[in-house]
Each structure stands twice: as C-alpha cells, then as structure tokens.
CSV table of C-alpha atoms and ligand atoms in Angstrom, one decimal:
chain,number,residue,atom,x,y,z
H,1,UNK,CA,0.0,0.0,0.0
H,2,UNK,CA,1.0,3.6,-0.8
H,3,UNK,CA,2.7,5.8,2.3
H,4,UNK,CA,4.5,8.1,3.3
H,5,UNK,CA,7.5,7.3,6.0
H,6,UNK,CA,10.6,8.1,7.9
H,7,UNK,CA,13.5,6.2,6.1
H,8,UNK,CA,16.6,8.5,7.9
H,9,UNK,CA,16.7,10.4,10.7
H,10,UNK,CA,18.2,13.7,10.2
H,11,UNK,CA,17.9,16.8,12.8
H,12,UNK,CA,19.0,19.3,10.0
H,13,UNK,CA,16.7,18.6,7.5
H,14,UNK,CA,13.7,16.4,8.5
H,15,UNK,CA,12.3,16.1,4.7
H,16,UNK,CA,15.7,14.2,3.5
H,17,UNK,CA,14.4,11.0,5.9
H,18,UNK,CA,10.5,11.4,4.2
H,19,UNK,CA,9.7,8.9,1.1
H,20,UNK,CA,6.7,8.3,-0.4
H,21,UNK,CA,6.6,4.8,-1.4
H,22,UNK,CA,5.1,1.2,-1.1
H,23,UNK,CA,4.8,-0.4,2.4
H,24,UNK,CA,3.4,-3.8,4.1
H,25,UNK,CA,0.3,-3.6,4.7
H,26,UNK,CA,-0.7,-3.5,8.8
H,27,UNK,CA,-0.4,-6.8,10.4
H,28,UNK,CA,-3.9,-8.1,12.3
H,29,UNK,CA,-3.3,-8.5,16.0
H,30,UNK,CA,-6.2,-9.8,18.3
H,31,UNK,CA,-8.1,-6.7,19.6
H,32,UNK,CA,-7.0,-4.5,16.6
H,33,UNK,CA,-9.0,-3.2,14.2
H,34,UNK,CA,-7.5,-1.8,10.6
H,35,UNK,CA,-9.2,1.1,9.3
H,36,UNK,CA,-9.5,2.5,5.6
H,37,UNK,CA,-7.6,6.0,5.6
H,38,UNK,CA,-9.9,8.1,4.1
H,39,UNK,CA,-8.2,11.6,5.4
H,40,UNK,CA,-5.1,11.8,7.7
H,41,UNK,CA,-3.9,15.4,9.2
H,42,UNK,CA,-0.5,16.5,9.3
H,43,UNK,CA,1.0,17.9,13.0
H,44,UNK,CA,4.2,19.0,14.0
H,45,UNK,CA,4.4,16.0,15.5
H,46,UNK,CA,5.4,14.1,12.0
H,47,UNK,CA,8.6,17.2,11.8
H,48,UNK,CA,9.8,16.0,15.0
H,49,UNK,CA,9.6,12.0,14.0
H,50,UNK,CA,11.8,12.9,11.4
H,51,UNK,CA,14.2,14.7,13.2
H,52,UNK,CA,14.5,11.9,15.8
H,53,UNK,CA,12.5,13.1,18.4
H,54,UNK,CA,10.7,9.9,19.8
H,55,UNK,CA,11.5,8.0,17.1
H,56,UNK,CA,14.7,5.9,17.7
H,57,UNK,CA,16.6,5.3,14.3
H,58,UNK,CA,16.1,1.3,14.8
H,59,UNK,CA,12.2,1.5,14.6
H,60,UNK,CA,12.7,2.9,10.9
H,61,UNK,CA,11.2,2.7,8.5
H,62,UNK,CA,8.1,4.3,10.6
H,63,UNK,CA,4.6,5.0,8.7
H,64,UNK,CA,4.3,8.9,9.7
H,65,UNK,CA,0.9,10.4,10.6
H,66,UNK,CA,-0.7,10.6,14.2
H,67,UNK,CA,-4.7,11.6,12.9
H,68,UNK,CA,-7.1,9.6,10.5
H,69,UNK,CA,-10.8,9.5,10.0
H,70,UNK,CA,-11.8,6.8,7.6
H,71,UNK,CA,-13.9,3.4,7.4
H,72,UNK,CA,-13.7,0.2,9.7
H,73,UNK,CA,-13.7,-3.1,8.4
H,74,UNK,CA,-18.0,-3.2,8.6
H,75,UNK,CA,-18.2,0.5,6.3
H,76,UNK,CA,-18.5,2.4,9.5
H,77,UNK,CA,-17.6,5.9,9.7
H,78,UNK,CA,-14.8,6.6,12.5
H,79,UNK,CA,-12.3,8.7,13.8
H,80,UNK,CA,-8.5,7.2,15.0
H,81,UNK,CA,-8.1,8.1,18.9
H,82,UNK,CA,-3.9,8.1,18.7
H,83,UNK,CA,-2.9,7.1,22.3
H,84,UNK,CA,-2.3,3.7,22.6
H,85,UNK,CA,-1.9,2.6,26.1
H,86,UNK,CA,-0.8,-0.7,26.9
H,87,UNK,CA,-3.7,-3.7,27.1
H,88,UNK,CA,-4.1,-4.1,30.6
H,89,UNK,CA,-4.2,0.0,31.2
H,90,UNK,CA,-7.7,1.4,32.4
H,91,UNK,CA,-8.5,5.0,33.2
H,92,UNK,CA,-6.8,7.9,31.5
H,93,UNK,CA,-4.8,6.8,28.8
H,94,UNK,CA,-2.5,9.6,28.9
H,95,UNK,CA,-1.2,8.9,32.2
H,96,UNK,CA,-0.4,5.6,30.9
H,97,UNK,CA,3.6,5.9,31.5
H,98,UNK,CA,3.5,3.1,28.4
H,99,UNK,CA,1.4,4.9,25.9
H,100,UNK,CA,2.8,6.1,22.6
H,101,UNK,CA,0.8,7.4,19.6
H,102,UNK,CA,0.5,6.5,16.1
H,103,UNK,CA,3.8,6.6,13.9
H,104,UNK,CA,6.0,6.5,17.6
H,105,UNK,CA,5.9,2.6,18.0
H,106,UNK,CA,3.0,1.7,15.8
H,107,UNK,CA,3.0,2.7,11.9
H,108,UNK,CA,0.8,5.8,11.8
H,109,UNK,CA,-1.8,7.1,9.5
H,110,UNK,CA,-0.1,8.2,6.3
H,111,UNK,CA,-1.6,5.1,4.5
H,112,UNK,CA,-4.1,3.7,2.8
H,113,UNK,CA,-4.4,1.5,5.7
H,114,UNK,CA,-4.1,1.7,9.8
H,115,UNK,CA,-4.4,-0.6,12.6
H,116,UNK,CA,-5.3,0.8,16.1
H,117,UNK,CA,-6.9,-0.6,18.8
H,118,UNK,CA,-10.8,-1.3,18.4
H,119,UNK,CA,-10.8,0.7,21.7
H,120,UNK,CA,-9.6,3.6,19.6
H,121,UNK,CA,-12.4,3.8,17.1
H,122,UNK,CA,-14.6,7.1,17.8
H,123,UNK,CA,-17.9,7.1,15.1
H,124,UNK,CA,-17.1,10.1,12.9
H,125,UNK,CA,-20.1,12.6,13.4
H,126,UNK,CA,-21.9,12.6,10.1
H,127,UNK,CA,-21.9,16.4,10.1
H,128,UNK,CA,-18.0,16.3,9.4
H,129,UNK,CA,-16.3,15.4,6.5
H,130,UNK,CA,-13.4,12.7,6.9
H,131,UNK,CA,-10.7,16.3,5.9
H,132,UNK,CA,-12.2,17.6,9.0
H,133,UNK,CA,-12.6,14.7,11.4
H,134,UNK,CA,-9.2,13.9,10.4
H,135,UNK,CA,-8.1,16.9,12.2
H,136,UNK,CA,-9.5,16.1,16.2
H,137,UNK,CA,-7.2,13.5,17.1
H,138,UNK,CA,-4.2,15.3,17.5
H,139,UNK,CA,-3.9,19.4,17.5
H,140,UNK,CA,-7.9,19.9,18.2
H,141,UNK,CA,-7.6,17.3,20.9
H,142,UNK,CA,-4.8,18.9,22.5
H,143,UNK,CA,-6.7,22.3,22.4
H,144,UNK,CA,-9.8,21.0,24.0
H,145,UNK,CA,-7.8,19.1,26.9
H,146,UNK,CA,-5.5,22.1,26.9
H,147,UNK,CA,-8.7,23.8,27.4
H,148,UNK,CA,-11.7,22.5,29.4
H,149,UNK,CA,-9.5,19.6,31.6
H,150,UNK,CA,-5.9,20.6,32.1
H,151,UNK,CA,-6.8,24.8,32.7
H,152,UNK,CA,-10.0,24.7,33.5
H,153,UNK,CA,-10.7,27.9,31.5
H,154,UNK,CA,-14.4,29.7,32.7
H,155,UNK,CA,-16.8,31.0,30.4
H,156,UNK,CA,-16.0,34.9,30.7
H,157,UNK,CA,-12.1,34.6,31.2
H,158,UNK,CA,-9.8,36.1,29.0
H,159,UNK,CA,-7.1,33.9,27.5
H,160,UNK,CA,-3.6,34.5,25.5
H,161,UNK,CA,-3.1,32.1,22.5
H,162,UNK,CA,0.7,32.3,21.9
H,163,UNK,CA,1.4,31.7,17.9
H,164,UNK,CA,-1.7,31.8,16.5
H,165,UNK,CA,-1.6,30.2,13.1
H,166,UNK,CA,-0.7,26.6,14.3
H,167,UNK,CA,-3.0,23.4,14.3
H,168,UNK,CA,-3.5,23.7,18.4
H,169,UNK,CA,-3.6,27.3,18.4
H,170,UNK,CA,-6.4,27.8,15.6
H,171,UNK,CA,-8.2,24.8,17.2
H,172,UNK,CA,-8.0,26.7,20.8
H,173,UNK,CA,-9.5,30.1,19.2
H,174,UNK,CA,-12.5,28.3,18.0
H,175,UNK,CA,-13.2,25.8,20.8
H,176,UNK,CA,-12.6,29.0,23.3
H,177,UNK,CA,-14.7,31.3,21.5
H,178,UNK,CA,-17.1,28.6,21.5
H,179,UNK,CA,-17.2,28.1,24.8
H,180,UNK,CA,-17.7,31.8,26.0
H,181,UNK,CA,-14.4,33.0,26.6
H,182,UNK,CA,-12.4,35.8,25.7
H,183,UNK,CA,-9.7,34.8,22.8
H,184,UNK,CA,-6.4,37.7,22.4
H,185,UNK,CA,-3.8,35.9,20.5
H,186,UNK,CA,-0.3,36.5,19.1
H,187,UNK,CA,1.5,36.1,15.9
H,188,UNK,CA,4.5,36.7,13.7
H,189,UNK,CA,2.5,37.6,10.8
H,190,UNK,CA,0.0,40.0,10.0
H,191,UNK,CA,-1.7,38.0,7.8
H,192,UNK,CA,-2.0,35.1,10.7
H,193,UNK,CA,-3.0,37.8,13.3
H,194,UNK,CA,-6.2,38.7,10.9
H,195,UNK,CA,-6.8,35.3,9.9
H,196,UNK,CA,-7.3,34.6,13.6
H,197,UNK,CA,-10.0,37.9,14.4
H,198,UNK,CA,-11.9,36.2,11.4
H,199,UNK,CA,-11.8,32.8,13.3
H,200,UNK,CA,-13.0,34.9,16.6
H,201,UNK,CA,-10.3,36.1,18.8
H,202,UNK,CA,-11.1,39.3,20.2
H,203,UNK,CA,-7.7,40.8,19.3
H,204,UNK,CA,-4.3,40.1,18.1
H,205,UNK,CA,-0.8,41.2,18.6
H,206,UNK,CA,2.7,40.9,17.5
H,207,UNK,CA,4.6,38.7,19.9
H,208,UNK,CA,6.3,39.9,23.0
H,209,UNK,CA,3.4,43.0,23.0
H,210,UNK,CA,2.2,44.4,26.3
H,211,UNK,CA,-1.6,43.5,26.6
H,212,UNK,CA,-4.4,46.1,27.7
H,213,UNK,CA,-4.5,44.4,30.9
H,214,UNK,CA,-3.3,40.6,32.3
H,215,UNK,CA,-5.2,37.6,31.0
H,216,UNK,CA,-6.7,34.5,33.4
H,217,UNK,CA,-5.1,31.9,31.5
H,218,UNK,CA,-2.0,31.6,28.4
H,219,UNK,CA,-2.3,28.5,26.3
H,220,UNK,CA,1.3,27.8,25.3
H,221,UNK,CA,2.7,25.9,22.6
H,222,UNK,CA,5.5,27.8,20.9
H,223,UNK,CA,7.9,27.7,24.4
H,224,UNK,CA,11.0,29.7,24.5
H,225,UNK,CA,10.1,32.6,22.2
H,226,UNK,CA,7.2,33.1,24.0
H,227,UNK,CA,7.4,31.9,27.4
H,228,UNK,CA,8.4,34.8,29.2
H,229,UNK,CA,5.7,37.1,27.6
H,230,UNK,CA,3.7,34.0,28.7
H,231,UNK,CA,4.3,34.6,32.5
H,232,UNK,CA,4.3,38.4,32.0
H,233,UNK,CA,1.3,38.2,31.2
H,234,UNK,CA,-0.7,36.5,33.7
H,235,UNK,CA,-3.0,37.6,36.1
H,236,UNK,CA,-2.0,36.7,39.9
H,237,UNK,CA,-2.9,33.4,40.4
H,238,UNK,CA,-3.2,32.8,36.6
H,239,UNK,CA,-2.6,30.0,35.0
H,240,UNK,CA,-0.2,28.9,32.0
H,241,UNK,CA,-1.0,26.1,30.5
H,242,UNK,CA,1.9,24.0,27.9
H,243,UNK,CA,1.4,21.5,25.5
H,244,UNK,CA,4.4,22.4,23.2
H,245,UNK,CA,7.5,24.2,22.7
H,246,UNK,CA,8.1,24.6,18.8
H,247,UNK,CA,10.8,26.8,19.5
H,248,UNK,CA,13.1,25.5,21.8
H,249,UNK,CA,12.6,23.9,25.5
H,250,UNK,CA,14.8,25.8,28.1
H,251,UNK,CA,13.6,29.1,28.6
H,252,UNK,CA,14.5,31.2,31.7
H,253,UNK,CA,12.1,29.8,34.4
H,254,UNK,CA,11.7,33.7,36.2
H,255,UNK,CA,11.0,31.5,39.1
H,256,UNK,CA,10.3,34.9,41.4
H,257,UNK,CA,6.9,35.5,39.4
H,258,UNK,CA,5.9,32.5,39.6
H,259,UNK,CA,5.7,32.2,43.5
H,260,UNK,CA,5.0,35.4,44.0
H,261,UNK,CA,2.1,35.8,42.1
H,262,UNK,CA,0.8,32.6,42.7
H,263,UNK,CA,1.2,31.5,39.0
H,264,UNK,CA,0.4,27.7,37.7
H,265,UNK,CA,1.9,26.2,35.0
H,266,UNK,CA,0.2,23.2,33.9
H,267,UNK,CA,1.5,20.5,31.4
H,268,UNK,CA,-1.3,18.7,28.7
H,269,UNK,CA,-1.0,16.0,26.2
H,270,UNK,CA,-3.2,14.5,23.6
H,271,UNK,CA,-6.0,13.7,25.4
H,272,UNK,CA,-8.3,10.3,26.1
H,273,UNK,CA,-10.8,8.5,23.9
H,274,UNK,CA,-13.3,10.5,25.9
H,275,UNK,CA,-12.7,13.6,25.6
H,276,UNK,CA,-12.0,13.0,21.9
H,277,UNK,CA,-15.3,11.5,21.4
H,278,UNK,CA,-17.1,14.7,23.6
H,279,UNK,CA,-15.5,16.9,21.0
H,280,UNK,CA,-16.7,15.1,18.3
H,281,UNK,CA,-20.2,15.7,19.5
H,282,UNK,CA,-19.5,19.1,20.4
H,283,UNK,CA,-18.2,19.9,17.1
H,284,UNK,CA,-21.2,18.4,15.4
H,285,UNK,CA,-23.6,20.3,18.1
H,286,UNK,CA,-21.8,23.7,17.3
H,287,UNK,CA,-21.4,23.4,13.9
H,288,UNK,CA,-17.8,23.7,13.9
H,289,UNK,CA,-15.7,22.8,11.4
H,290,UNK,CA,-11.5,22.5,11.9
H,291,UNK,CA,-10.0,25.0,9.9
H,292,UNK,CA,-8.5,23.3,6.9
H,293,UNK,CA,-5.5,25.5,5.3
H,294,UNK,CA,-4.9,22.8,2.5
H,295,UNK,CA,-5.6,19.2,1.1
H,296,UNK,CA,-3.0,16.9,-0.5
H,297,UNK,CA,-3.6,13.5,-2.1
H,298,UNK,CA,-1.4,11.1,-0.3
H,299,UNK,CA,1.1,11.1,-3.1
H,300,UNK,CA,2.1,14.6,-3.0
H,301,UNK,CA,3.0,14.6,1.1
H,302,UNK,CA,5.9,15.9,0.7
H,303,UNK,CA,4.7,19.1,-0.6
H,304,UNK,CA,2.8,19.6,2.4
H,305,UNK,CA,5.3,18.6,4.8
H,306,UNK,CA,7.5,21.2,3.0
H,307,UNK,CA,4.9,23.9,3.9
H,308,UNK,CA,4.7,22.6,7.6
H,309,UNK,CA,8.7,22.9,7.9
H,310,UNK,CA,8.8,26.1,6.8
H,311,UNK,CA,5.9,27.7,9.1
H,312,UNK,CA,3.3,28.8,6.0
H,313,UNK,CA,0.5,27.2,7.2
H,314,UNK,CA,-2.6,28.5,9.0
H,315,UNK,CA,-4.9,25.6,10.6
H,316,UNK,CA,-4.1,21.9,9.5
H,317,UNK,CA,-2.9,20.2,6.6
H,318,UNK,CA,-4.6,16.9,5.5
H,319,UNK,CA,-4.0,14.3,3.3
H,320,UNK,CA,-6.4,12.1,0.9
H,321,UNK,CA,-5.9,8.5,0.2
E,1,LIG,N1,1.8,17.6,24.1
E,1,LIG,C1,1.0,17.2,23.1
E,1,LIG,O1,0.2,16.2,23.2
E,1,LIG,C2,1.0,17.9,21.8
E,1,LIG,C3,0.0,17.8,20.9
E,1,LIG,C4,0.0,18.6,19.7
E,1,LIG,C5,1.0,19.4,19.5
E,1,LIG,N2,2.1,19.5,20.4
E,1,LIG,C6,3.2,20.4,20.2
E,1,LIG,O2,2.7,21.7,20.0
E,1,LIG,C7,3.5,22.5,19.1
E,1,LIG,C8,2.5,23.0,18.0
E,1,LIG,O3,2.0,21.9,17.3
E,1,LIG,P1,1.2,22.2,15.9
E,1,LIG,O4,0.9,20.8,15.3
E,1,LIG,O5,0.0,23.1,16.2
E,1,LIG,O6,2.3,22.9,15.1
E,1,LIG,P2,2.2,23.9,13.8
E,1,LIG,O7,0.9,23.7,13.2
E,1,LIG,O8,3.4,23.7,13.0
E,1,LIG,O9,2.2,25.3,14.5
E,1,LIG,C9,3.4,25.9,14.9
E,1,LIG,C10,3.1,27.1,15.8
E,1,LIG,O10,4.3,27.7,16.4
E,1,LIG,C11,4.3,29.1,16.2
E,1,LIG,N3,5.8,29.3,16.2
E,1,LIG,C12,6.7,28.5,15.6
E,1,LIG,N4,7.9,29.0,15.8
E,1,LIG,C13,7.8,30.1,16.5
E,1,LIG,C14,8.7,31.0,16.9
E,1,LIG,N5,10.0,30.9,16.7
E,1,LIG,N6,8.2,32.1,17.5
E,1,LIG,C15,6.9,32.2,17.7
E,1,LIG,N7,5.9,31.3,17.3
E,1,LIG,C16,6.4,30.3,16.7
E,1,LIG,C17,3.5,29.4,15.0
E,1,LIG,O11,2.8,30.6,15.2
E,1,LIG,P3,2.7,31.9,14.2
E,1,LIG,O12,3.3,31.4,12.9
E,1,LIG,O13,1.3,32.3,14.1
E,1,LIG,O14,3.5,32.9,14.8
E,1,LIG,C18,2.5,28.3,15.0
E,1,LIG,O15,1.3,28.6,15.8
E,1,LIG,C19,4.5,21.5,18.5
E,1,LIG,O16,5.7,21.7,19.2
E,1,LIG,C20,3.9,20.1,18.9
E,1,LIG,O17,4.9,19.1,19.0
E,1,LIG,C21,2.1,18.8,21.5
C-alpha cells in the first residue's frame, strides 16, 4: 500500500528522511481493528519524527501520521483516537507511562491502511467530512484538553493564545470562543494575526506585546520565544498552561513571578478517547468545522510537509488516500 514514512533520521533537514513509497500492509493483531484511511492530518508531530525526536533510528522505516478518519472493516464511519496505552491500562490513557501514539511505536496514519486498537475507534459525526474529522485526534484534541481539563478555563475569562496560526492554536481560538471565553492571540505575521479575528479572537498582537490588561489563562505551545511574555502576562494566580514548545525547550524559568504571584503552570497531552469523542459531538452540536488550510492526495506529502517545515501554514494540513 501507498505511504509516506521516515526512512533516515536527520535533525537538520527532516524532509531528506521522508519517502513516499510502497509499504506492508498492517499486520492483524487480536483486539486490533485496521481502518481504511480516508483523510489523515499533518502535525508538527510528523517534523519532530523525522528529526529523531521519539522516534529511535532502529524503529525505521516508521509509517508517519498521528490523525485519521476513515472506514472500519463493517463500512462504519470513524475517527482514530492516537494514544495507545498498553492492554491491561484502564482510566486515563494519557497517564499511561507506556502509551505512545501513532507513527512513535506503531505505523501511523499516512496510509491507505491503519491498525489501532478497536478501543480507539470514535464514530465520525456525520456532520464532518473525513478532511475535517481527520483533524480532532491530534492538535484539536490537544486544544480542548489544553482547554476544558488541564486549565479549567471559565466562560468569561480572557485567555492568551501564543502563535496563532498553528493546528492547536487555531483549534483553541475556535473551541474558546465557542465556549464563552475571551480569545487575544499572538502572531508573527500579520496576515495570521487577521486570519485569527476572522476565526474569533477578540484581538491580536505581535509577539512579546504588552496586553491592555493581564489575562486569566495563556495556552502555550511555541515555548522559549514566548514563554516569558507568557508569564508576564498573567493575572496573579493565573494559569499557564503547555502542551508544546516549537521553539526551543529551556527558557528562563523567572522562578520569582511565579511564587509570588501565585502562577500555575500546567502541562497537557493529547487527550483520552473520551474527551475525543465529547468533542466530536461538540463539534457536530456547534457546527464547527476544523480550519483546513490545505488538502493533499497522499502522493504529494511531501509538498505539504514542506509547507509545515517552513511555518506557512494557518490551521491543518490533510491528506487524501
Ligand atoms: N503535548 C502534546 O500532546 C502535543 C499535541 C499537539 C502538539 N504538540 C506540540 O505543540 C506544538 C504545536 O503543534 P502544531 O501541530 O500546532 O504545530 P504547527 O501547526 O506547526 O504550528 C506551529 C506554531 O508555532 C508558532 N511558532 C513557531 N515557531 C515560532 C517562533 N520561533 N516564535 C513564535 N511562534 C512560533 C506558530 O505561530 P505563528 O506562525 O502564528 O507565529 C504556530 O502557531 C509542537 O511543538 C507540537 O509538537 C504537543
């Protein structure tokens, strides 16, 4: 079957390790399912796979792809849940210390075909299209945990969305605004900073601005570029919540702000069948479709990673089988 997959590993240029080519097709394993890829979104998970980043060189070659939406074996429609916990693991997957997701340990969803766990299968709203169901599992996920589990975020409270043309940070702008709450978000680009008004934050500002007044909550993915505007920007007693750092990992910690005014930081990742199947409905209730910024047959992947590497992308990428 046709895919796209790490071959190398290379830190410096993570599209030299992508090929497009024939691979086996998934093995049956009792308790696994294999689903028919109809769409699969890109994240910058995939970029970090090919630079090595929990993906060991002797698992290559690795299927890539985290999110699909597609058919079961009985012509259901479903979505892919990516965490896969180990067997015997009930509860929260993503405390499971033994999870991985799709493409870390298992080939991923850049296929024509996918096993997962049937635990994994969520039924695909019919009110989505399998382009935008492909896009929960991963970024929207991430926002809606980010969101309504890890921060806790109110109806009525202001939040700071750092970077916001990304697949999290478009899918937190929606699901905020959504839910009631108060969306100012920041960009490098202009274009990105209307882009994001138009998707409903309230205002937008080029990084590292000083706000009108301190926000309840920041939803951080970019990391060291931001980070420090992130704490500088709190409320006392806000809250930052993390799910990312594109940019880098070790910023300074300004330790004295954080005890003195009380400030949380909160980590989040992925999120659990659950919640992925509550946001699923809650898309379908709310009418809300994933913002789409392009669509790729699977064939041409590595056109879209190219656009992913190099930042040009506002919402999520998907490809087609
Ligand atoms: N923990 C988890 O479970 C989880 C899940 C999903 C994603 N993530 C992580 O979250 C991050 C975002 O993922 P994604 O798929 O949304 O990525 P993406 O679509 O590639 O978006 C990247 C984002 O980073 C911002 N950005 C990048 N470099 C920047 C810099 N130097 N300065 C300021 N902003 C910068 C961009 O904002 P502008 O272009 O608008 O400025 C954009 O919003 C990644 O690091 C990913 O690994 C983690």
């Amino acid at each position: 079957m046709l895919a796209a997959y790490a071959a190398r590993i290379n830190p410096d240029d993570p599209l030299s390790g992508l090929e497009i080519g024939e691979r086996p097709e998934p093995e049956a394993q009792p308790g696994w399912t294999t689903v028919t890829v109809k769409a699969a979104s890109l994240n910058h998970h995939d970029l970090w796979s090919l630079k090595g980043v929990g993906l060991p060189e002797d698992r290559l070659p690795m299927i890539l792809g985290c999110d699909a939406a597609g058919l079961d074996p009985d012509g259901n429609e479903v979505i892919v849940h990516s965490v896969v916990s180990s067997p015997e693991w009930r509860g929260d997957e993503t405390f499971d210390p033994r999870r991985s997701i799709l493409s870390e340990r298992h080939p991923g969803s850049f296929a024509q075909r996918v096993a997962v766990p049937t635990r994994n299968l969520v039924p695909k709203p019919g009110d989505l299209t399998f382009e935008e169901a492909a896009c929960l599992p991963t970024a929207w996920l991430t926002a809606y945990r980010m969101l309504f589990t890890r921060g806790d975020v109110k109806p009525g409270s202001t939040i700071l969305v750092q970077g916001a043309g990304g697949g999290v940070s478009t899918a937190l702008i929606v699901l905020a605004h959504a839910a009631g709450i108060r969306v100012w978000v920041t960009s490098r680009e202009e274009r990105k900073r209307a882009q994001a008004i138009r998707l409903g934050a309230a205002e937008a500002f080029e990084p590292n601005s000083r706000l009108p007044e301190r926000v309840d909550a920041v939803l951080e993915t970019v990391g060291a570029a931001t980070w420090s505007h992130s704490l500088k920007s709190l409320k006392p007693g806000g809250t930052l919540v993390v799910s990312g750092a594109t940019s880098g990992q070790d910023p300074s910690a300004d330790l004295n702000r954080v005890f003195f005014l009380q400030l949380s930081v909160v980590g989040s990742t992925m999120g659990t069948r659950d919640e992925l199947e509550r946001l699923a409905r809650l898309c379908a209730e709310r009418g809300i479709k994933p913002t789409i910024d392009a669509t790729y047959p699977l064939r041409d992947a590595r056109d879209a990673f190219a656009r992913l590497a190099a930042g040009d992308v506002f919402g999520k990428l998907v490809l087609t089988g």
